[in-house]
CSV table of C-alpha atoms in Angstrom, one decimal:
chain,number,residue,atom,x,y,z
A,122,UNK,CA,-0.1,0.0,-0.1
A,123,UNK,CA,1.1,3.4,-0.8
A,124,UNK,CA,2.1,5.6,2.3
A,125,UNK,CA,0.7,8.6,3.2
A,126,UNK,CA,1.9,12.0,5.1
A,127,UNK,CA,-0.2,14.2,7.1
A,128,UNK,CA,0.5,17.1,9.4
A,129,UNK,CA,0.8,15.8,13.0
A,130,UNK,CA,-1.8,18.5,14.3
A,131,UNK,CA,-4.2,21.2,13.1
A,132,UNK,CA,-6.5,23.7,14.8
A,133,UNK,CA,-9.7,24.9,13.4
A,134,UNK,CA,-12.2,27.5,14.9
A,135,UNK,CA,-15.7,26.2,15.5
A,136,UNK,CA,-18.2,26.8,12.9
A,137,UNK,CA,-15.5,27.2,10.1
A,138,UNK,CA,-14.5,24.6,7.3
A,139,UNK,CA,-11.7,22.3,8.6
A,140,UNK,CA,-9.4,21.2,5.6
A,141,UNK,CA,-7.2,18.4,6.4
A,142,UNK,CA,-4.4,17.6,3.7
A,143,UNK,CA,-2.8,14.3,2.8
A,144,UNK,CA,0.1,13.6,0.6
A,145,UNK,CA,0.0,10.2,-1.3
A,146,UNK,CA,2.5,10.9,-4.0
A,147,UNK,CA,3.4,7.0,-4.8
A,148,UNK,CA,-0.4,5.8,-5.0
A,149,UNK,CA,-1.1,3.5,-7.5
A,150,UNK,CA,-3.9,3.7,-10.1
A,151,UNK,CA,-5.9,0.9,-8.4
A,152,UNK,CA,-5.7,2.5,-4.9
A,153,UNK,CA,-8.6,4.2,-3.2
A,154,UNK,CA,-8.1,7.1,-0.6
A,155,UNK,CA,-9.8,6.6,2.6
A,156,UNK,CA,-10.3,8.7,5.6
A,157,UNK,CA,-11.1,7.7,9.1
A,158,UNK,CA,-11.2,9.4,12.4
A,159,UNK,CA,-11.0,8.4,16.0
A,160,UNK,CA,-12.5,10.2,18.7
A,161,UNK,CA,-10.7,9.8,22.0
A,162,UNK,CA,-10.3,6.1,22.5
A,163,UNK,CA,-13.3,5.1,20.6
A,164,UNK,CA,-13.2,2.8,17.4
A,165,UNK,CA,-12.1,4.4,14.1
A,166,UNK,CA,-15.1,5.9,12.2
A,167,UNK,CA,-15.5,5.6,8.5
A,168,UNK,CA,-15.8,9.0,6.8
A,169,UNK,CA,-15.4,8.9,3.1
A,170,UNK,CA,-13.5,7.3,0.4
A,171,UNK,CA,-12.7,8.1,-3.2
A,172,UNK,CA,-10.7,7.1,-6.1
A,173,UNK,CA,-10.1,10.2,-8.4
A,174,UNK,CA,-13.4,12.0,-8.3
A,175,UNK,CA,-14.4,14.2,-5.7
A,176,UNK,CA,-16.8,12.8,-3.3
A,177,UNK,CA,-19.3,14.3,-0.8
A,178,UNK,CA,-21.5,12.8,2.0
A,179,UNK,CA,-23.2,13.8,4.8
A,180,UNK,CA,-20.1,13.8,7.0
A,181,UNK,CA,-17.4,15.5,4.5
A,182,UNK,CA,-16.1,16.2,1.4
A,183,UNK,CA,-13.1,14.6,-0.3
A,184,UNK,CA,-11.2,16.5,-2.9
A,185,UNK,CA,-8.4,14.5,-4.7
A,186,UNK,CA,-6.1,16.5,-7.2
A,187,UNK,CA,-6.2,15.4,-10.9
A,188,UNK,CA,-2.6,13.7,-10.5
A,189,UNK,CA,-4.0,11.8,-7.5
A,190,UNK,CA,-0.9,12.5,-5.3
A,191,UNK,CA,-2.7,14.4,-2.8
A,192,UNK,CA,-6.0,14.9,-1.1
A,193,UNK,CA,-7.9,17.2,1.4
A,194,UNK,CA,-10.8,16.3,3.6
A,195,UNK,CA,-13.2,18.9,4.3
A,196,UNK,CA,-15.6,19.3,7.2
A,197,UNK,CA,-17.7,22.0,6.1
A,198,UNK,CA,-18.7,23.5,9.6
A,199,UNK,CA,-16.6,22.0,12.3
A,200,UNK,CA,-18.1,21.4,15.8
A,201,UNK,CA,-16.4,20.7,18.9
A,202,UNK,CA,-17.4,16.9,18.4
A,203,UNK,CA,-15.1,16.9,15.3
A,204,UNK,CA,-12.2,16.9,17.6
A,205,UNK,CA,-10.3,13.7,16.9
A,206,UNK,CA,-7.5,12.2,15.1
A,207,UNK,CA,-7.9,11.8,11.5
A,208,UNK,CA,-6.3,9.2,9.2
A,209,UNK,CA,-5.8,9.4,5.5
A,210,UNK,CA,-5.1,5.8,4.3
A,211,UNK,CA,-4.6,4.4,0.9
A,212,UNK,CA,-5.8,0.9,0.0
A,213,UNK,CA,-6.1,-1.3,-3.0
A,214,UNK,CA,-9.5,-1.3,-4.6
A,215,UNK,CA,-11.6,-4.5,-4.7
A,216,UNK,CA,-10.7,-7.8,-4.0
A,217,UNK,CA,-6.8,-8.3,-3.4
A,218,UNK,CA,-6.7,-11.5,-1.6
A,219,UNK,CA,-4.6,-11.1,1.7
A,220,UNK,CA,-4.3,-7.3,1.3
A,221,UNK,CA,-7.6,-6.1,2.3
A,222,UNK,CA,-6.7,-4.5,5.6
A,223,UNK,CA,-6.3,-0.7,6.3
A,224,UNK,CA,-2.9,0.3,7.5
A,225,UNK,CA,-3.1,3.1,9.9
A,226,UNK,CA,-0.3,5.8,10.0
A,227,UNK,CA,0.0,8.5,12.9
A,228,UNK,CA,-2.9,10.7,11.5
A,229,UNK,CA,-3.6,14.5,12.1
A,230,UNK,CA,-4.9,15.4,15.6
A,231,UNK,CA,-7.6,18.0,14.7
A,232,UNK,CA,-8.5,20.4,17.6
A,233,UNK,CA,-11.7,22.4,17.3
A,234,UNK,CA,-11.5,25.6,19.1
A,235,UNK,CA,-14.6,27.2,20.7
B,208,UNK,CA,-23.2,3.0,16.2
B,209,UNK,CA,-21.2,1.1,13.7
B,210,UNK,CA,-23.3,-2.0,14.4
B,211,UNK,CA,-20.0,-4.0,15.3
B,212,UNK,CA,-20.4,-5.3,18.8
B,213,UNK,CA,-17.5,-6.0,21.1
B,214,UNK,CA,-17.5,-7.8,24.5
B,215,UNK,CA,-16.3,-7.2,27.2
B,216,UNK,CA,-15.6,-3.4,27.1
B,217,UNK,CA,-13.0,-3.7,29.8
B,218,UNK,CA,-10.9,-6.7,31.0
B,219,UNK,CA,-8.4,-6.5,33.9
B,220,UNK,CA,-6.3,-10.0,34.6
B,221,UNK,CA,-2.9,-10.8,35.6
B,222,UNK,CA,0.3,-11.6,33.8
B,223,UNK,CA,0.3,-15.3,32.6
B,224,UNK,CA,-3.5,-15.6,32.1
B,225,UNK,CA,-5.6,-16.1,29.0
B,226,UNK,CA,-8.5,-14.2,27.8
B,227,UNK,CA,-11.2,-14.1,25.2
B,228,UNK,CA,-12.2,-11.0,23.4
B,229,UNK,CA,-15.5,-11.3,21.4
B,230,UNK,CA,-16.7,-9.5,18.3
B,231,UNK,CA,-20.1,-9.7,16.6
B,232,UNK,CA,-19.9,-8.2,13.2
B,233,UNK,CA,-22.5,-5.9,11.4
B,234,UNK,CA,-25.4,-8.1,10.0
B,235,UNK,CA,-24.4,-9.9,6.9
B,236,UNK,CA,-20.6,-8.8,7.1
B,237,UNK,CA,-18.5,-11.8,6.2
B,238,UNK,CA,-15.0,-10.2,6.9
B,239,UNK,CA,-13.6,-9.5,10.3
B,240,UNK,CA,-10.6,-7.8,11.3
B,241,UNK,CA,-8.7,-7.4,14.5
B,242,UNK,CA,-6.4,-4.5,15.1
B,243,UNK,CA,-4.3,-3.6,18.6
B,244,UNK,CA,-3.7,0.0,19.6
B,245,UNK,CA,-1.1,0.3,22.3
B,246,UNK,CA,0.1,4.0,23.4
B,247,UNK,CA,3.3,3.7,21.3
B,248,UNK,CA,2.4,1.5,18.5
B,249,UNK,CA,-0.7,3.1,16.9
B,250,UNK,CA,-3.3,0.9,15.3
B,251,UNK,CA,-1.9,-2.4,14.3
B,252,UNK,CA,-3.3,-5.0,11.9
B,253,UNK,CA,-3.4,-8.4,13.7
B,254,UNK,CA,-5.4,-10.9,11.6
B,255,UNK,CA,-8.6,-11.0,9.0
B,256,UNK,CA,-11.0,-13.7,8.6
B,257,UNK,CA,-13.4,-14.1,5.8
B,258,UNK,CA,-16.5,-16.4,6.1
B,259,UNK,CA,-14.7,-18.4,8.5
B,260,UNK,CA,-11.4,-18.9,7.1
B,261,UNK,CA,-8.4,-17.1,7.8
B,262,UNK,CA,-7.5,-14.3,4.9
B,263,UNK,CA,-4.6,-12.3,6.3
B,264,UNK,CA,-2.2,-12.0,9.1
B,265,UNK,CA,-0.3,-9.2,10.4
B,266,UNK,CA,1.9,-8.7,13.2
B,267,UNK,CA,0.1,-11.1,15.7
B,268,UNK,CA,2.0,-12.8,18.3
B,269,UNK,CA,2.2,-16.6,18.5
B,270,UNK,CA,0.4,-16.2,22.0
B,271,UNK,CA,-2.4,-14.7,20.1
B,272,UNK,CA,-5.1,-16.8,18.1
B,273,UNK,CA,-8.4,-16.0,16.5
B,274,UNK,CA,-11.1,-17.7,14.9
B,275,UNK,CA,-14.5,-16.9,13.0
B,276,UNK,CA,-17.4,-19.0,13.8
B,277,UNK,CA,-20.3,-20.2,11.5
B,278,UNK,CA,-22.5,-17.5,12.6
B,279,UNK,CA,-19.7,-15.2,11.7
B,280,UNK,CA,-18.9,-13.8,15.0
B,281,UNK,CA,-15.0,-13.8,15.9
B,282,UNK,CA,-13.1,-14.1,19.2
B,283,UNK,CA,-9.5,-13.3,19.7
B,284,UNK,CA,-7.6,-15.3,22.3
B,285,UNK,CA,-4.7,-14.0,24.1
B,286,UNK,CA,-2.7,-16.2,26.3
B,287,UNK,CA,0.5,-16.0,28.5
B,288,UNK,CA,-0.4,-12.4,28.9
B,289,UNK,CA,2.5,-9.9,29.4
B,290,UNK,CA,2.4,-6.4,30.8
B,291,UNK,CA,3.1,-5.1,27.2
B,292,UNK,CA,-0.2,-6.8,26.0
B,293,UNK,CA,-2.2,-4.0,27.7
B,294,UNK,CA,-4.1,-2.4,24.8
B,295,UNK,CA,-7.2,-1.4,23.2
B,296,UNK,CA,-8.4,-4.3,20.8
B,297,UNK,CA,-10.7,-3.4,17.9
B,298,UNK,CA,-12.7,-5.4,15.8
B,299,UNK,CA,-13.9,-4.3,12.4
B,300,UNK,CA,-16.0,-5.9,9.8
B,301,UNK,CA,-17.0,-5.5,6.1
B,302,UNK,CA,-19.4,-7.2,3.8
B,303,UNK,CA,-17.1,-7.9,1.1
B,304,UNK,CA,-13.6,-7.2,-0.5
B,305,UNK,CA,-12.9,-3.7,-1.0
B,306,UNK,CA,-15.8,-2.2,1.2
B,307,UNK,CA,-15.2,0.2,3.9
B,308,UNK,CA,-14.1,-1.3,7.3
B,309,UNK,CA,-16.6,-0.6,10.4
B,310,UNK,CA,-15.0,-0.7,13.7
B,311,UNK,CA,-16.6,-1.7,17.1
B,312,UNK,CA,-15.6,0.3,20.1
B,313,UNK,CA,-13.0,-2.0,21.3
B,314,UNK,CA,-12.0,-3.9,24.3
B,315,UNK,CA,-9.6,-2.2,26.7
B,316,UNK,CA,-7.3,-4.8,28.2
B,317,UNK,CA,-5.2,-4.2,31.2
B,318,UNK,CA,-2.6,-6.7,32.3
B,319,UNK,CA,-1.4,-6.4,35.9
């Protein structure tokens, strides 16, 4: 799996958009970008994933650059409950026997400031 | 609520003992994954099962074993416990290859 690079920490004011960057310059054509977050010591929570098109769901938007070497997760109106560690993960698409796991890095600790 | 249930939530035991952690995946999910999260190691993949068969193995110690039963629930067995085994153990499930994983809220194991 391609490796990802994220800033170790970020702050964002409550109510503003939180933009979390991720570099994945060695991503392959058949690899998706996944975002998860972990609030305190709870289980990681799936947020969104995409291959090359921008994606949006009820939680967030995912913007992937045209060359797919980087992406940005956008939380449009951050609340205090969005304070968490956010993980950007690259994962092979579809069935890849023995390699379907998610490999977590150290993530970005996002703090929402009141 | 992810739909993945892990029991117990907390477990305190002594060195040398054996424990069993249980995971009930989301309804219909065939794959179960186990992860360990300790303070200094982050989230580490241990093992994956798919429809009862072992599918992938990560950095799982020989003292640890797992299995997935016909009803798709899974158990992680940890034996000869050491202080360093104290960690959060998470289970995740997914319906098929390539689908997002959904995690339970973990079992916090404390070895004293």
